[in-house]
mmCIF file of C-alpha atoms and ligand atoms in Angstrom:
data_model
loop_
_atom_site.group_PDB
_atom_site.id
_atom_site.type_symbol
_atom_site.label_atom_id
_atom_site.label_comp_id
_atom_site.label_asym_id
_atom_site.label_seq_id
_atom_site.Cartn_x
_atom_site.Cartn_y
_atom_site.Cartn_z
ATOM 1 C CA MET B 1 8.849 4.771 -8.546
ATOM 2 C CA MET B 2 6.117 2.995 -6.428
ATOM 3 C CA GLU B 3 2.476 3.350 -6.006
ATOM 4 C CA ILE B 4 0.400 2.290 -3.012
ATOM 5 C CA LYS B 5 -3.320 2.787 -3.519
ATOM 6 C CA ALA B 6 -4.442 4.017 -0.285
ATOM 7 C CA ARG B 7 -8.215 4.572 0.101
ATOM 8 C CA ASN B 8 -9.331 6.371 -2.639
ATOM 9 C CA TYR B 9 -5.996 8.213 -3.089
ATOM 10 C CA PRO B 10 -2.710 7.570 -4.256
ATOM 11 C CA VAL B 11 0.514 7.121 -2.480
ATOM 12 C CA PHE B 12 3.401 7.662 -4.491
ATOM 13 C CA ILE B 13 7.328 6.648 -3.405
ATOM 14 C CA SER B 14 10.328 8.141 -5.327
ATOM 15 C CA ARG B 15 13.457 9.477 -4.663
ATOM 16 C CA ASN B 16 12.557 12.078 -7.610
ATOM 17 C CA ILE B 17 9.168 13.073 -6.457
ATOM 18 C CA SER B 18 9.150 16.142 -8.483
ATOM 19 C CA ASP B 19 8.323 13.860 -12.004
ATOM 20 C CA GLU B 20 4.874 12.458 -9.603
ATOM 21 C CA ILE B 21 4.019 16.178 -8.568
ATOM 22 C CA ASN B 22 4.313 17.452 -11.919
ATOM 23 C CA ARG B 23 2.192 14.511 -13.504
ATOM 24 C CA TYR B 24 -0.509 14.875 -11.161
ATOM 25 C CA PHE B 25 -0.255 19.078 -11.973
ATOM 26 C CA ASN B 26 -0.434 18.086 -15.703
ATOM 27 C CA ALA B 27 -3.877 15.890 -15.108
ATOM 28 C CA LYS B 28 -4.877 18.586 -12.974
ATOM 29 C CA PHE B 29 -6.802 21.903 -12.641
ATOM 30 C CA PHE B 30 -7.237 24.209 -9.526
ATOM 31 C CA SER B 31 -7.514 27.385 -9.096
ATOM 32 C CA LYS B 32 -5.059 28.556 -6.850
ATOM 33 C CA LEU B 33 -2.414 26.549 -4.773
ATOM 34 C CA ILE B 34 -1.256 27.381 -1.580
ATOM 35 C CA VAL B 35 1.510 25.989 0.061
ATOM 36 C CA LEU B 36 1.586 25.357 3.684
ATOM 37 C CA ALA B 37 4.508 25.128 5.401
ATOM 38 C CA ASP B 38 6.862 25.869 8.949
ATOM 39 C CA GLU B 39 10.431 27.100 8.193
ATOM 40 C CA ASN B 40 12.400 24.048 8.102
ATOM 41 C CA SER B 41 9.942 22.544 5.035
ATOM 42 C CA LEU B 42 10.443 25.735 3.916
ATOM 43 C CA THR B 43 13.906 26.258 4.313
ATOM 44 C CA TYR B 44 15.037 22.141 3.408
ATOM 45 C CA CYS B 45 12.632 21.078 1.077
ATOM 46 C CA TYR B 46 10.703 24.159 -0.715
ATOM 47 C CA PRO B 47 13.426 25.036 -3.169
ATOM 48 C CA GLN B 48 14.276 21.589 -5.032
ATOM 49 C CA LEU B 49 10.737 21.254 -5.262
ATOM 50 C CA VAL B 50 9.985 25.034 -6.654
ATOM 51 C CA ALA B 51 12.810 24.586 -8.703
ATOM 52 C CA ALA B 52 11.464 21.298 -10.754
ATOM 53 C CA ILE B 53 7.940 22.108 -10.019
ATOM 54 C CA PRO B 54 6.347 24.826 -12.785
ATOM 55 C CA ALA B 55 3.116 24.831 -10.873
ATOM 56 C CA PHE B 56 4.889 26.045 -7.194
ATOM 57 C CA GLU B 57 5.950 29.127 -9.298
ATOM 58 C CA ASP B 58 2.376 30.778 -8.653
ATOM 59 C CA ALA B 59 1.508 29.254 -5.508
ATOM 60 C CA GLU B 60 1.052 31.254 -2.758
ATOM 61 C CA ILE B 61 3.068 30.320 0.592
ATOM 62 C CA ILE B 62 1.803 30.824 3.864
ATOM 63 C CA GLU B 63 4.504 29.697 6.592
ATOM 64 C CA ILE B 64 3.787 29.018 10.160
ATOM 65 C CA GLU B 65 6.269 28.705 12.981
ATOM 66 C CA SER B 66 7.367 24.797 13.623
ATOM 67 C CA GLY B 67 6.455 22.990 16.856
ATOM 68 C CA GLU B 68 3.511 20.786 18.700
ATOM 69 C CA GLN B 69 2.559 24.078 20.701
ATOM 70 C CA ASN B 70 1.062 25.699 17.690
ATOM 71 C CA LYS B 71 -0.853 22.375 16.102
ATOM 72 C CA ASN B 72 -4.125 24.447 18.422
ATOM 73 C CA ILE B 73 -7.239 26.591 17.347
ATOM 74 C CA GLU B 74 -5.810 29.954 17.375
ATOM 75 C CA ILE B 75 -3.175 29.560 14.630
ATOM 76 C CA CYS B 76 -5.842 27.675 12.878
ATOM 77 C CA SER B 77 -8.481 30.512 12.848
ATOM 78 C CA GLN B 78 -5.042 32.699 11.819
ATOM 79 C CA LEU B 79 -5.115 30.223 8.617
ATOM 80 C CA TRP B 80 -8.731 29.842 7.623
ATOM 81 C CA ALA B 81 -8.200 34.169 7.806
ATOM 82 C CA THR B 82 -5.397 34.051 5.599
ATOM 83 C CA LEU B 83 -7.117 31.655 3.258
ATOM 84 C CA ASP B 84 -10.188 33.899 2.860
ATOM 85 C CA GLU B 85 -8.036 36.813 2.468
ATOM 86 C CA LEU B 86 -5.884 35.220 -0.587
ATOM 87 C CA GLY B 87 -9.358 34.667 -2.186
ATOM 88 C CA VAL B 88 -8.947 30.441 -1.778
ATOM 89 C CA ASP B 89 -12.194 29.133 -3.502
ATOM 90 C CA ARG B 90 -13.469 25.492 -3.687
ATOM 91 C CA GLN B 91 -11.435 24.653 -6.701
ATOM 92 C CA SER B 92 -8.072 25.688 -4.571
ATOM 93 C CA LEU B 93 -5.664 22.797 -3.445
ATOM 94 C CA LEU B 94 -3.590 23.260 -0.146
ATOM 95 C CA ILE B 95 -0.570 21.576 -0.001
ATOM 96 C CA ASN B 96 1.136 20.578 3.092
ATOM 97 C CA LEU B 97 4.360 20.819 3.285
ATOM 98 C CA GLY B 98 6.096 19.596 5.933
ATOM 99 C CA GLY B 99 6.025 17.210 9.055
ATOM 100 C CA GLY B 100 2.869 15.647 10.726
ATOM 101 C CA VAL B 101 2.062 18.858 12.742
ATOM 102 C CA ILE B 102 1.795 20.626 9.272
ATOM 103 C CA GLY B 103 -0.238 17.786 7.667
ATOM 104 C CA ASP B 104 -2.796 17.193 11.006
ATOM 105 C CA MET B 105 -3.638 20.933 11.120
ATOM 106 C CA GLY B 106 -3.380 21.628 7.204
ATOM 107 C CA GLY B 107 -5.336 18.987 6.499
ATOM 108 C CA PHE B 108 -7.842 19.896 9.289
ATOM 109 C CA VAL B 109 -7.735 23.553 8.031
ATOM 110 C CA ALA B 110 -8.268 22.310 4.310
ATOM 111 C CA SER B 111 -11.325 19.736 5.654
ATOM 112 C CA THR B 112 -13.266 22.399 7.080
ATOM 113 C CA PHE B 113 -12.770 25.875 5.081
ATOM 114 C CA LYS B 114 -15.498 26.510 3.115
ATOM 115 C CA ARG B 115 -16.855 23.144 4.291
ATOM 116 C CA GLY B 116 -13.694 21.902 2.510
ATOM 117 C CA ILE B 117 -11.199 22.193 0.034
ATOM 118 C CA SER B 118 -9.058 20.124 -1.210
ATOM 119 C CA PHE B 119 -5.541 19.216 0.150
ATOM 120 C CA ILE B 120 -2.289 16.753 -0.400
ATOM 121 C CA ASN B 121 0.189 16.320 1.623
ATOM 122 C CA ILE B 122 4.307 15.984 0.844
ATOM 123 C CA PRO B 123 5.508 14.296 4.229
ATOM 124 C CA THR B 124 9.032 15.515 5.060
ATOM 125 C CA THR B 125 10.102 14.166 8.197
ATOM 126 C CA LEU B 126 10.132 10.096 9.149
ATOM 127 C CA LEU B 127 7.164 10.076 11.170
ATOM 128 C CA SER B 128 4.574 11.759 9.047
ATOM 129 C CA GLN B 129 6.208 9.737 6.144
ATOM 130 C CA VAL B 130 5.645 6.247 7.847
ATOM 131 C CA ASP B 131 2.258 7.609 9.456
ATOM 132 C CA ALA B 132 1.033 10.601 9.649
ATOM 133 C CA SER B 133 0.505 11.693 6.271
ATOM 134 C CA ILE B 134 -1.524 8.238 5.743
ATOM 135 C CA GLY B 135 -4.692 7.497 6.812
ATOM 136 C CA GLY B 136 -7.205 10.719 6.542
ATOM 137 C CA LYS B 137 -7.110 11.384 10.476
ATOM 138 C CA VAL B 138 -6.536 15.440 10.742
ATOM 139 C CA GLY B 139 -7.013 17.638 13.549
ATOM 140 C CA ILE B 140 -5.735 20.222 16.421
ATOM 141 C CA ASP B 141 -4.591 19.552 19.945
ATOM 142 C CA LEU B 142 -6.893 21.714 22.347
ATOM 143 C CA SER B 143 -5.868 22.971 25.563
ATOM 144 C CA ASN B 144 -2.563 20.960 25.302
ATOM 145 C CA VAL B 145 -5.164 17.224 24.999
ATOM 146 C CA LYS B 146 -3.511 15.568 21.753
ATOM 147 C CA ASN B 147 -5.995 15.529 18.930
ATOM 148 C CA LEU B 148 -8.878 16.436 20.378
ATOM 149 C CA VAL B 149 -10.387 18.524 17.582
ATOM 150 C CA GLY B 150 -10.363 17.117 14.414
ATOM 151 C CA VAL B 151 -12.299 14.821 11.445
ATOM 152 C CA PHE B 152 -11.003 11.662 8.934
ATOM 153 C CA ASN B 153 -10.936 13.230 5.533
ATOM 154 C CA ASN B 154 -8.427 12.127 2.750
ATOM 155 C CA PRO B 155 -5.754 13.728 1.035
ATOM 156 C CA GLU B 156 -6.531 13.949 -2.809
ATOM 157 C CA ALA B 157 -3.015 12.246 -3.210
ATOM 158 C CA VAL B 158 0.274 11.795 -0.862
ATOM 159 C CA PHE B 159 3.916 12.074 -2.787
ATOM 160 C CA ILE B 160 6.725 10.896 -0.579
ATOM 161 C CA ASP B 161 10.346 11.538 -0.902
ATOM 162 C CA THR B 162 12.793 9.905 1.188
ATOM 163 C CA ASN B 163 15.458 12.227 -0.254
ATOM 164 C CA PHE B 164 13.747 15.130 2.207
ATOM 165 C CA LEU B 165 14.919 12.678 5.468
ATOM 166 C CA LYS B 166 18.473 14.211 4.658
ATOM 167 C CA THR B 167 18.841 17.349 6.724
ATOM 168 C CA LEU B 168 16.462 15.770 9.383
ATOM 169 C CA ASP B 169 18.699 14.982 12.963
ATOM 170 C CA ASN B 170 18.830 11.616 14.664
ATOM 171 C CA ARG B 171 16.834 12.858 16.803
ATOM 172 C CA GLN B 172 13.748 13.879 14.677
ATOM 173 C CA LEU B 173 14.319 10.350 13.096
ATOM 174 C CA LEU B 174 14.105 8.308 15.728
ATOM 175 C CA SER B 175 10.845 10.107 16.522
ATOM 176 C CA GLY B 176 9.799 8.682 13.530
ATOM 177 C CA PHE B 177 10.881 5.183 14.196
ATOM 178 C CA ALA B 178 9.111 4.692 17.192
ATOM 179 C CA GLU B 179 5.854 4.616 15.011
ATOM 180 C CA MET B 180 8.079 2.071 12.367
ATOM 181 C CA ILE B 181 8.167 -0.402 15.544
ATOM 182 C CA LYS B 182 4.882 0.303 16.586
ATOM 183 C CA HIS B 183 4.092 -0.492 13.294
ATOM 184 C CA ALA B 184 6.046 -3.799 13.438
ATOM 185 C CA LEU B 185 4.771 -4.652 16.775
ATOM 186 C CA ILE B 186 1.430 -4.530 16.099
ATOM 187 C CA ALA B 187 1.173 -6.774 13.071
ATOM 188 C CA ASP B 188 3.985 -7.835 11.232
ATOM 189 C CA THR B 189 7.031 -10.019 12.985
ATOM 190 C CA SER B 190 9.263 -9.930 10.144
ATOM 191 C CA HIS B 191 9.520 -6.287 9.876
ATOM 192 C CA TRP B 192 9.955 -6.243 13.703
ATOM 193 C CA GLN B 193 13.025 -8.430 13.156
ATOM 194 C CA LYS B 194 14.256 -5.973 10.198
ATOM 195 C CA ILE B 195 13.455 -3.365 12.523
ATOM 196 C CA ASN B 196 15.563 -4.426 15.415
ATOM 197 C CA LYS B 197 18.619 -4.709 12.400
ATOM 198 C CA ALA B 198 18.071 -1.442 11.182
ATOM 199 C CA ASP B 199 21.152 1.210 11.301
ATOM 200 C CA ILE B 200 19.669 3.548 13.810
ATOM 201 C CA LYS B 201 22.704 5.550 13.815
ATOM 202 C CA THR B 202 23.246 6.642 10.000
ATOM 203 C CA PHE B 203 19.725 5.599 8.762
ATOM 204 C CA ALA B 204 21.336 4.286 5.724
ATOM 205 C CA ASP B 205 19.040 2.050 3.251
ATOM 206 C CA PHE B 206 15.739 2.367 5.322
ATOM 207 C CA ASP B 207 13.421 3.178 2.313
ATOM 208 C CA SER B 208 12.477 -0.608 2.443
ATOM 209 C CA LEU B 209 11.438 -0.523 5.804
ATOM 210 C CA ILE B 210 9.806 2.596 5.257
ATOM 211 C CA ILE B 211 7.773 1.132 2.419
ATOM 212 C CA ALA B 212 7.031 -1.733 4.714
ATOM 213 C CA SER B 213 5.869 0.432 7.326
ATOM 214 C CA ILE B 214 3.489 2.459 4.925
ATOM 215 C CA ASP B 215 2.221 -0.415 3.471
ATOM 216 C CA ILE B 216 1.123 -1.622 7.131
ATOM 217 C CA LYS B 217 0.029 1.563 8.307
ATOM 218 C CA ASN B 218 -2.172 1.799 5.047
ATOM 219 C CA ARG B 219 -3.670 -2.195 5.101
ATOM 220 C CA ILE B 220 -5.453 -1.513 8.379
ATOM 221 C CA VAL B 221 -6.657 1.516 7.372
ATOM 222 C CA GLN B 222 -8.194 0.446 4.384
ATOM 223 C CA ASP B 223 -10.011 -2.269 6.224
ATOM 224 C CA ASP B 224 -11.501 0.161 8.970
ATOM 225 C CA PRO B 225 -11.079 4.067 7.648
ATOM 226 C CA VAL B 226 -12.671 5.529 10.622
ATOM 227 C CA GLU B 227 -11.658 3.388 13.603
ATOM 228 C CA LYS B 228 -14.913 1.305 14.129
ATOM 229 C CA ASN B 229 -12.435 -1.647 15.400
ATOM 230 C CA ILE B 230 -9.462 -2.665 13.778
ATOM 231 C CA ARG B 231 -7.668 0.398 12.722
ATOM 232 C CA LYS B 232 -7.507 0.683 16.955
ATOM 233 C CA ALA B 233 -4.959 -1.377 17.024
ATOM 234 C CA LEU B 234 -2.600 1.540 15.174
ATOM 235 C CA ASN B 235 -3.212 3.050 18.642
ATOM 236 C CA PHE B 236 -0.847 0.838 20.421
ATOM 237 C CA GLY B 237 1.320 2.815 22.978
ATOM 238 C CA HIS B 238 -0.435 6.023 22.578
ATOM 239 C CA THR B 239 -3.163 5.942 25.396
ATOM 240 C CA ILE B 240 -0.431 6.487 27.965
ATOM 241 C CA GLY B 241 2.027 7.770 25.272
ATOM 242 C CA HIS B 242 -0.305 10.622 24.370
ATOM 243 C CA ALA B 243 -0.869 11.022 28.044
ATOM 244 C CA ILE B 244 2.753 11.681 28.559
ATOM 245 C CA GLU B 245 3.446 13.941 25.438
ATOM 246 C CA SER B 246 -0.015 16.339 26.473
ATOM 247 C CA TYR B 247 1.626 16.470 30.015
ATOM 248 C CA PHE B 248 4.580 17.683 28.945
ATOM 249 C CA LEU B 249 3.002 20.300 26.923
ATOM 250 C CA GLU B 250 1.401 21.515 29.310
ATOM 251 C CA GLN B 251 4.626 21.828 31.797
ATOM 252 C CA ASP B 252 6.455 24.770 30.870
ATOM 253 C CA ASN B 253 9.175 24.030 33.005
ATOM 254 C CA LYS B 254 9.875 20.238 31.126
ATOM 255 C CA GLN B 255 11.934 19.581 28.219
ATOM 256 C CA PRO B 256 9.506 19.585 24.792
ATOM 257 C CA LEU B 257 9.057 15.965 24.278
ATOM 258 C CA LEU B 258 8.936 14.795 20.735
ATOM 259 C CA HIS B 259 5.885 12.840 19.734
ATOM 260 C CA GLY B 260 7.811 9.763 18.765
ATOM 261 C CA GLU B 261 9.344 9.834 22.226
ATOM 262 C CA ALA B 262 6.541 9.576 24.266
ATOM 263 C CA ILE B 263 5.174 7.193 22.264
ATOM 264 C CA ALA B 264 8.050 4.943 22.847
ATOM 265 C CA ALA B 265 7.486 5.579 26.702
ATOM 266 C CA GLY B 266 3.789 5.105 25.822
ATOM 267 C CA MET B 267 4.758 1.652 24.530
ATOM 268 C CA ILE B 268 6.912 0.133 27.246
ATOM 269 C CA CYS B 269 4.170 1.095 29.570
ATOM 270 C CA GLU B 270 1.588 -0.844 27.566
ATOM 271 C CA THR B 271 3.716 -3.531 26.273
ATOM 272 C CA TYR B 272 4.116 -4.039 30.629
ATOM 273 C CA LEU B 273 0.094 -4.232 30.277
ATOM 274 C CA SER B 274 -0.172 -6.703 27.427
ATOM 275 C CA GLY B 275 1.760 -9.081 29.905
ATOM 276 C CA GLN B 276 -0.610 -8.642 32.353
ATOM 277 C CA ILE B 277 -4.028 -8.523 30.655
ATOM 278 C CA THR B 278 -3.321 -10.263 26.443
ATOM 279 C CA GLY B 279 -0.896 -12.548 27.981
ATOM 280 C CA LEU B 280 2.296 -11.453 25.824
ATOM 281 C CA PRO B 281 4.776 -13.911 27.137
ATOM 282 C CA GLY B 282 7.842 -12.659 29.823
ATOM 283 C CA TYR B 283 10.135 -13.354 26.896
ATOM 284 C CA SER B 284 8.567 -10.992 24.633
ATOM 285 C CA LEU B 285 8.237 -8.495 27.360
ATOM 286 C CA LYS B 286 11.526 -8.010 28.167
ATOM 287 C CA GLU B 287 12.865 -8.026 24.244
ATOM 288 C CA ILE B 288 10.212 -5.263 23.836
ATOM 289 C CA THR B 289 11.742 -3.393 26.958
ATOM 290 C CA ALA B 290 14.921 -3.905 25.984
ATOM 291 C CA PHE B 291 14.912 -2.794 22.376
ATOM 292 C CA ILE B 292 12.719 0.779 23.195
ATOM 293 C CA SER B 293 15.041 1.451 26.333
ATOM 294 C CA SER B 294 18.148 0.809 24.316
ATOM 295 C CA ILE B 295 17.113 3.623 21.689
ATOM 296 C CA TYR B 296 15.427 6.119 23.558
ATOM 297 C CA PRO B 297 16.644 8.070 26.984
ATOM 298 C CA ALA B 298 14.172 7.537 29.667
ATOM 299 C CA ILE B 299 11.613 10.229 30.102
ATOM 300 C CA PRO B 300 11.609 11.922 33.801
ATOM 301 C CA ILE B 301 8.695 10.566 35.298
ATOM 302 C CA SER B 302 8.190 9.875 39.131
ATOM 303 C CA LYS B 303 5.051 8.935 41.478
ATOM 304 C CA SER B 304 3.961 12.558 41.822
ATOM 305 C CA ASP B 305 3.503 12.770 37.966
ATOM 306 C CA PHE B 306 1.097 9.655 38.194
ATOM 307 C CA GLU B 307 -2.457 11.330 38.954
ATOM 308 C CA ARG B 308 -2.444 13.995 35.960
ATOM 309 C CA LEU B 309 -0.842 11.202 33.725
ATOM 310 C CA THR B 310 -4.072 9.170 34.375
ATOM 311 C CA GLU B 311 -6.409 11.890 34.472
ATOM 312 C CA LEU B 312 -4.923 12.996 30.557
ATOM 313 C CA MET B 313 -5.697 9.621 29.355
ATOM 314 C CA PHE B 314 -9.378 9.973 30.375
ATOM 315 C CA HIS B 315 -8.990 11.948 27.361
ATOM 316 C CA ASP B 316 -8.056 9.266 24.759
ATOM 317 C CA LYS B 317 -10.565 9.133 22.131
ATOM 318 C CA LYS B 318 -11.307 5.025 22.323
ATOM 319 C CA ASN B 319 -12.376 5.796 25.944
ATOM 320 C CA VAL B 320 -15.980 4.160 26.009
ATOM 321 C CA ASN B 321 -18.125 4.818 29.460
ATOM 322 C CA LYS B 322 -15.613 6.484 30.963
ATOM 323 C CA GLN B 323 -13.087 3.475 31.290
ATOM 324 C CA LEU B 324 -9.525 3.096 29.714
ATOM 325 C CA ASN B 325 -9.382 1.472 26.213
ATOM 326 C CA PHE B 326 -5.736 -0.370 25.358
ATOM 327 C CA SER B 327 -4.503 -1.834 21.818
ATOM 328 C CA LEU B 328 -2.637 -4.340 23.543
ATOM 329 C CA LEU B 329 -0.051 -6.903 22.422
ATOM 330 C CA SER B 330 -0.733 -10.644 23.009
ATOM 331 C CA ALA B 331 2.248 -11.595 20.723
ATOM 332 C CA ILE B 332 4.624 -9.657 18.723
ATOM 333 C CA GLY B 333 3.088 -8.688 15.295
ATOM 334 C CA LYS B 334 -0.315 -9.912 16.916
ATOM 335 C CA CYS B 335 -2.653 -6.977 18.707
ATOM 336 C CA GLU B 336 -5.936 -7.624 20.508
ATOM 337 C CA ILE B 337 -8.187 -3.766 20.818
ATOM 338 C CA ASN B 338 -10.798 -2.831 23.351
ATOM 339 C CA GLN B 339 -8.748 -3.718 26.582
ATOM 340 C CA THR B 340 -9.359 -2.232 29.669
ATOM 341 C CA ALA B 341 -7.173 -1.718 32.316
ATOM 342 C CA SER B 342 -7.406 -0.672 36.205
ATOM 343 C CA LEU B 343 -5.913 2.483 37.307
ATOM 344 C CA ASP B 344 -3.466 0.562 39.600
ATOM 345 C CA LEU B 345 -2.878 -1.708 37.134
ATOM 346 C CA VAL B 346 -1.637 1.459 34.485
ATOM 347 C CA LYS B 347 0.214 2.979 37.357
ATOM 348 C CA GLU B 348 2.029 -0.287 38.148
ATOM 349 C CA ALA B 349 2.872 0.366 34.071
ATOM 350 C CA LEU B 350 4.093 3.659 34.637
ATOM 351 C CA ILE B 351 6.348 2.120 37.715
ATOM 352 C CA TYR B 352 7.854 -0.655 35.536
ATOM 353 C CA TYR B 353 8.753 2.461 32.740
ATOM 354 C CA THR B 354 10.891 4.310 35.305
ATOM 355 C CA GLU B 355 12.300 0.841 36.221
ATOM 356 C CA SER B 356 13.006 -0.375 32.707
ATOM 357 C CA TYR B 357 16.304 2.183 32.555
HETATM 358 N N1 LIG O 1 -3.048 12.096 11.301
HETATM 359 C C1 LIG O 1 -2.125 11.307 11.872
HETATM 360 O O1 LIG O 1 -2.301 9.879 11.445
HETATM 361 C C2 LIG O 1 -0.838 11.332 13.174
HETATM 362 C C3 LIG O 1 0.034 9.809 12.787
HETATM 363 C C4 LIG O 1 1.340 10.032 14.243
HETATM 364 C C5 LIG O 1 1.410 11.377 14.688
HETATM 365 N N2 LIG O 1 0.581 12.591 13.931
HETATM 366 C C6 LIG O 1 0.842 13.529 14.703
HETATM 367 O O2 LIG O 1 2.150 13.719 14.254
HETATM 368 C C7 LIG O 1 2.851 15.154 14.632
HETATM 369 C C8 LIG O 1 4.564 14.739 14.948
HETATM 370 O O3 LIG O 1 4.883 14.584 13.425
HETATM 371 P P1 LIG O 1 6.155 15.558 13.388
HETATM 372 O O4 LIG O 1 7.329 14.598 14.099
HETATM 373 O O5 LIG O 1 6.816 15.240 11.853
HETATM 374 O O6 LIG O 1 6.598 16.811 14.033
HETATM 375 P P2 LIG O 1 6.775 17.969 13.188
HETATM 376 O O7 LIG O 1 5.782 18.104 11.918
HETATM 377 O O8 LIG O 1 6.846 18.806 14.532
HETATM 378 O O9 LIG O 1 8.241 18.073 12.609
HETATM 379 C C9 LIG O 1 9.558 18.004 13.617
HETATM 380 C C10 LIG O 1 10.427 18.575 12.514
HETATM 381 O O10 LIG O 1 11.259 18.461 12.150
HETATM 382 C C11 LIG O 1 11.362 20.111 11.178
HETATM 383 N N3 LIG O 1 10.915 19.402 9.682
HETATM 384 C C12 LIG O 1 10.795 18.932 8.791
HETATM 385 N N4 LIG O 1 10.573 18.361 7.895
HETATM 386 C C13 LIG O 1 12.220 18.769 7.841
HETATM 387 C C14 LIG O 1 13.165 18.204 7.194
HETATM 388 N N5 LIG O 1 12.907 17.905 6.051
HETATM 389 N N6 LIG O 1 14.555 18.873 7.696
HETATM 390 C C15 LIG O 1 14.659 19.165 8.678
HETATM 391 N N7 LIG O 1 13.751 19.740 9.336
HETATM 392 C C16 LIG O 1 12.141 19.470 9.307
HETATM 393 C C17 LIG O 1 10.078 20.423 11.536
HETATM 394 O O11 LIG O 1 9.873 21.788 11.278
HETATM 395 C C18 LIG O 1 9.857 20.163 13.155
HETATM 396 O O12 LIG O 1 10.641 21.317 13.670
HETATM 397 C C19 LIG O 1 2.156 15.011 16.069
HETATM 398 O O13 LIG O 1 1.421 16.076 16.043
HETATM 399 C C20 LIG O 1 1.184 13.955 16.133
HETATM 400 O O14 LIG O 1 0.133 13.991 16.925
HETATM 401 C C21 LIG O 1 -0.378 12.186 13.346
#
């Protein structure tokens, strides 16, 4: 077992997480436990937990349908109403069992219900284990714009068991891997080298890479919990990546994109901007582009999409005074925050992406 101290809350990482969860419940009192899950986390993860954690036997279960399109205010309304019907009070605990959608939305619902009840995260996807479950950003999409409504609020604790990743398909694992690539690029050259050698066909021996990634995210978040400065580095790839993700969410005829797939495309675009704005050397631009494009299939984007994509970028929360704000690389392992780019340059970056394949 390994414990990482996050800001005011512990992150437990273990291959037998039930022991840690039992210890946690033995030391705490809650008037009621509510498990929020989707059909996959309920099928693949809940049974092992309930078999090993006596406190879970009396827990209420709320199941929602999986998918980013459900991370919205309508589902939140239903969840608040259900918590009320179940008699949830301020001594109750919401247990977010699932990926980033469950963690983001469950955290938001808990943070706002009766002005806030406690919650813990048991992340069950690679993406949520290395990124979404840590750092206290909770929220939902509004009119398909990513994470437009939310708050900063920390969980009571995070329990990570990499055994849960066994039932994730390779596409979902690669989605999480994109955030691990980001962590390496913004903060740690040696992590980048290890990430380059990772076995992404089988994801074998990944625990140490996962721990290193969590550690990078945690360190950055500890230094700047409410994103006044250095935490913005974690948004590398996300100004353009979120716009791509939102764009595909709003187009019913487009194939659904996973979060990490959109971020991978965003990172290629923003690596191009890094070459233009923050002096990222040409050889690093080539190295990063070749690595990411060798892993993630090309997302079909054409010039006719550029206008809406750039409109969506103006919803990004980092923007100030209607200026697009980027976190860009000056070298592999080094990120410069609060960079701006003209629309023409952003369009060049999108063209660079389409030509990278
Ligand atoms: N709060 C943050 O700091 C932060 C950071 C990064 C991403 N995010 C958010 O996280 C979300 C993406 O997270 P995600 O990729 O985990 O998506 P997700 O929650 O949609 O999960 C992906 C899929 O995996 C399934 N699943 C979950 N656990 C499983 C398991 N053990 N076995 C098999 N299937 C399983 C889910 O049902 C879903 O179909 C996005 O909404 C993104 O905006 C938040």
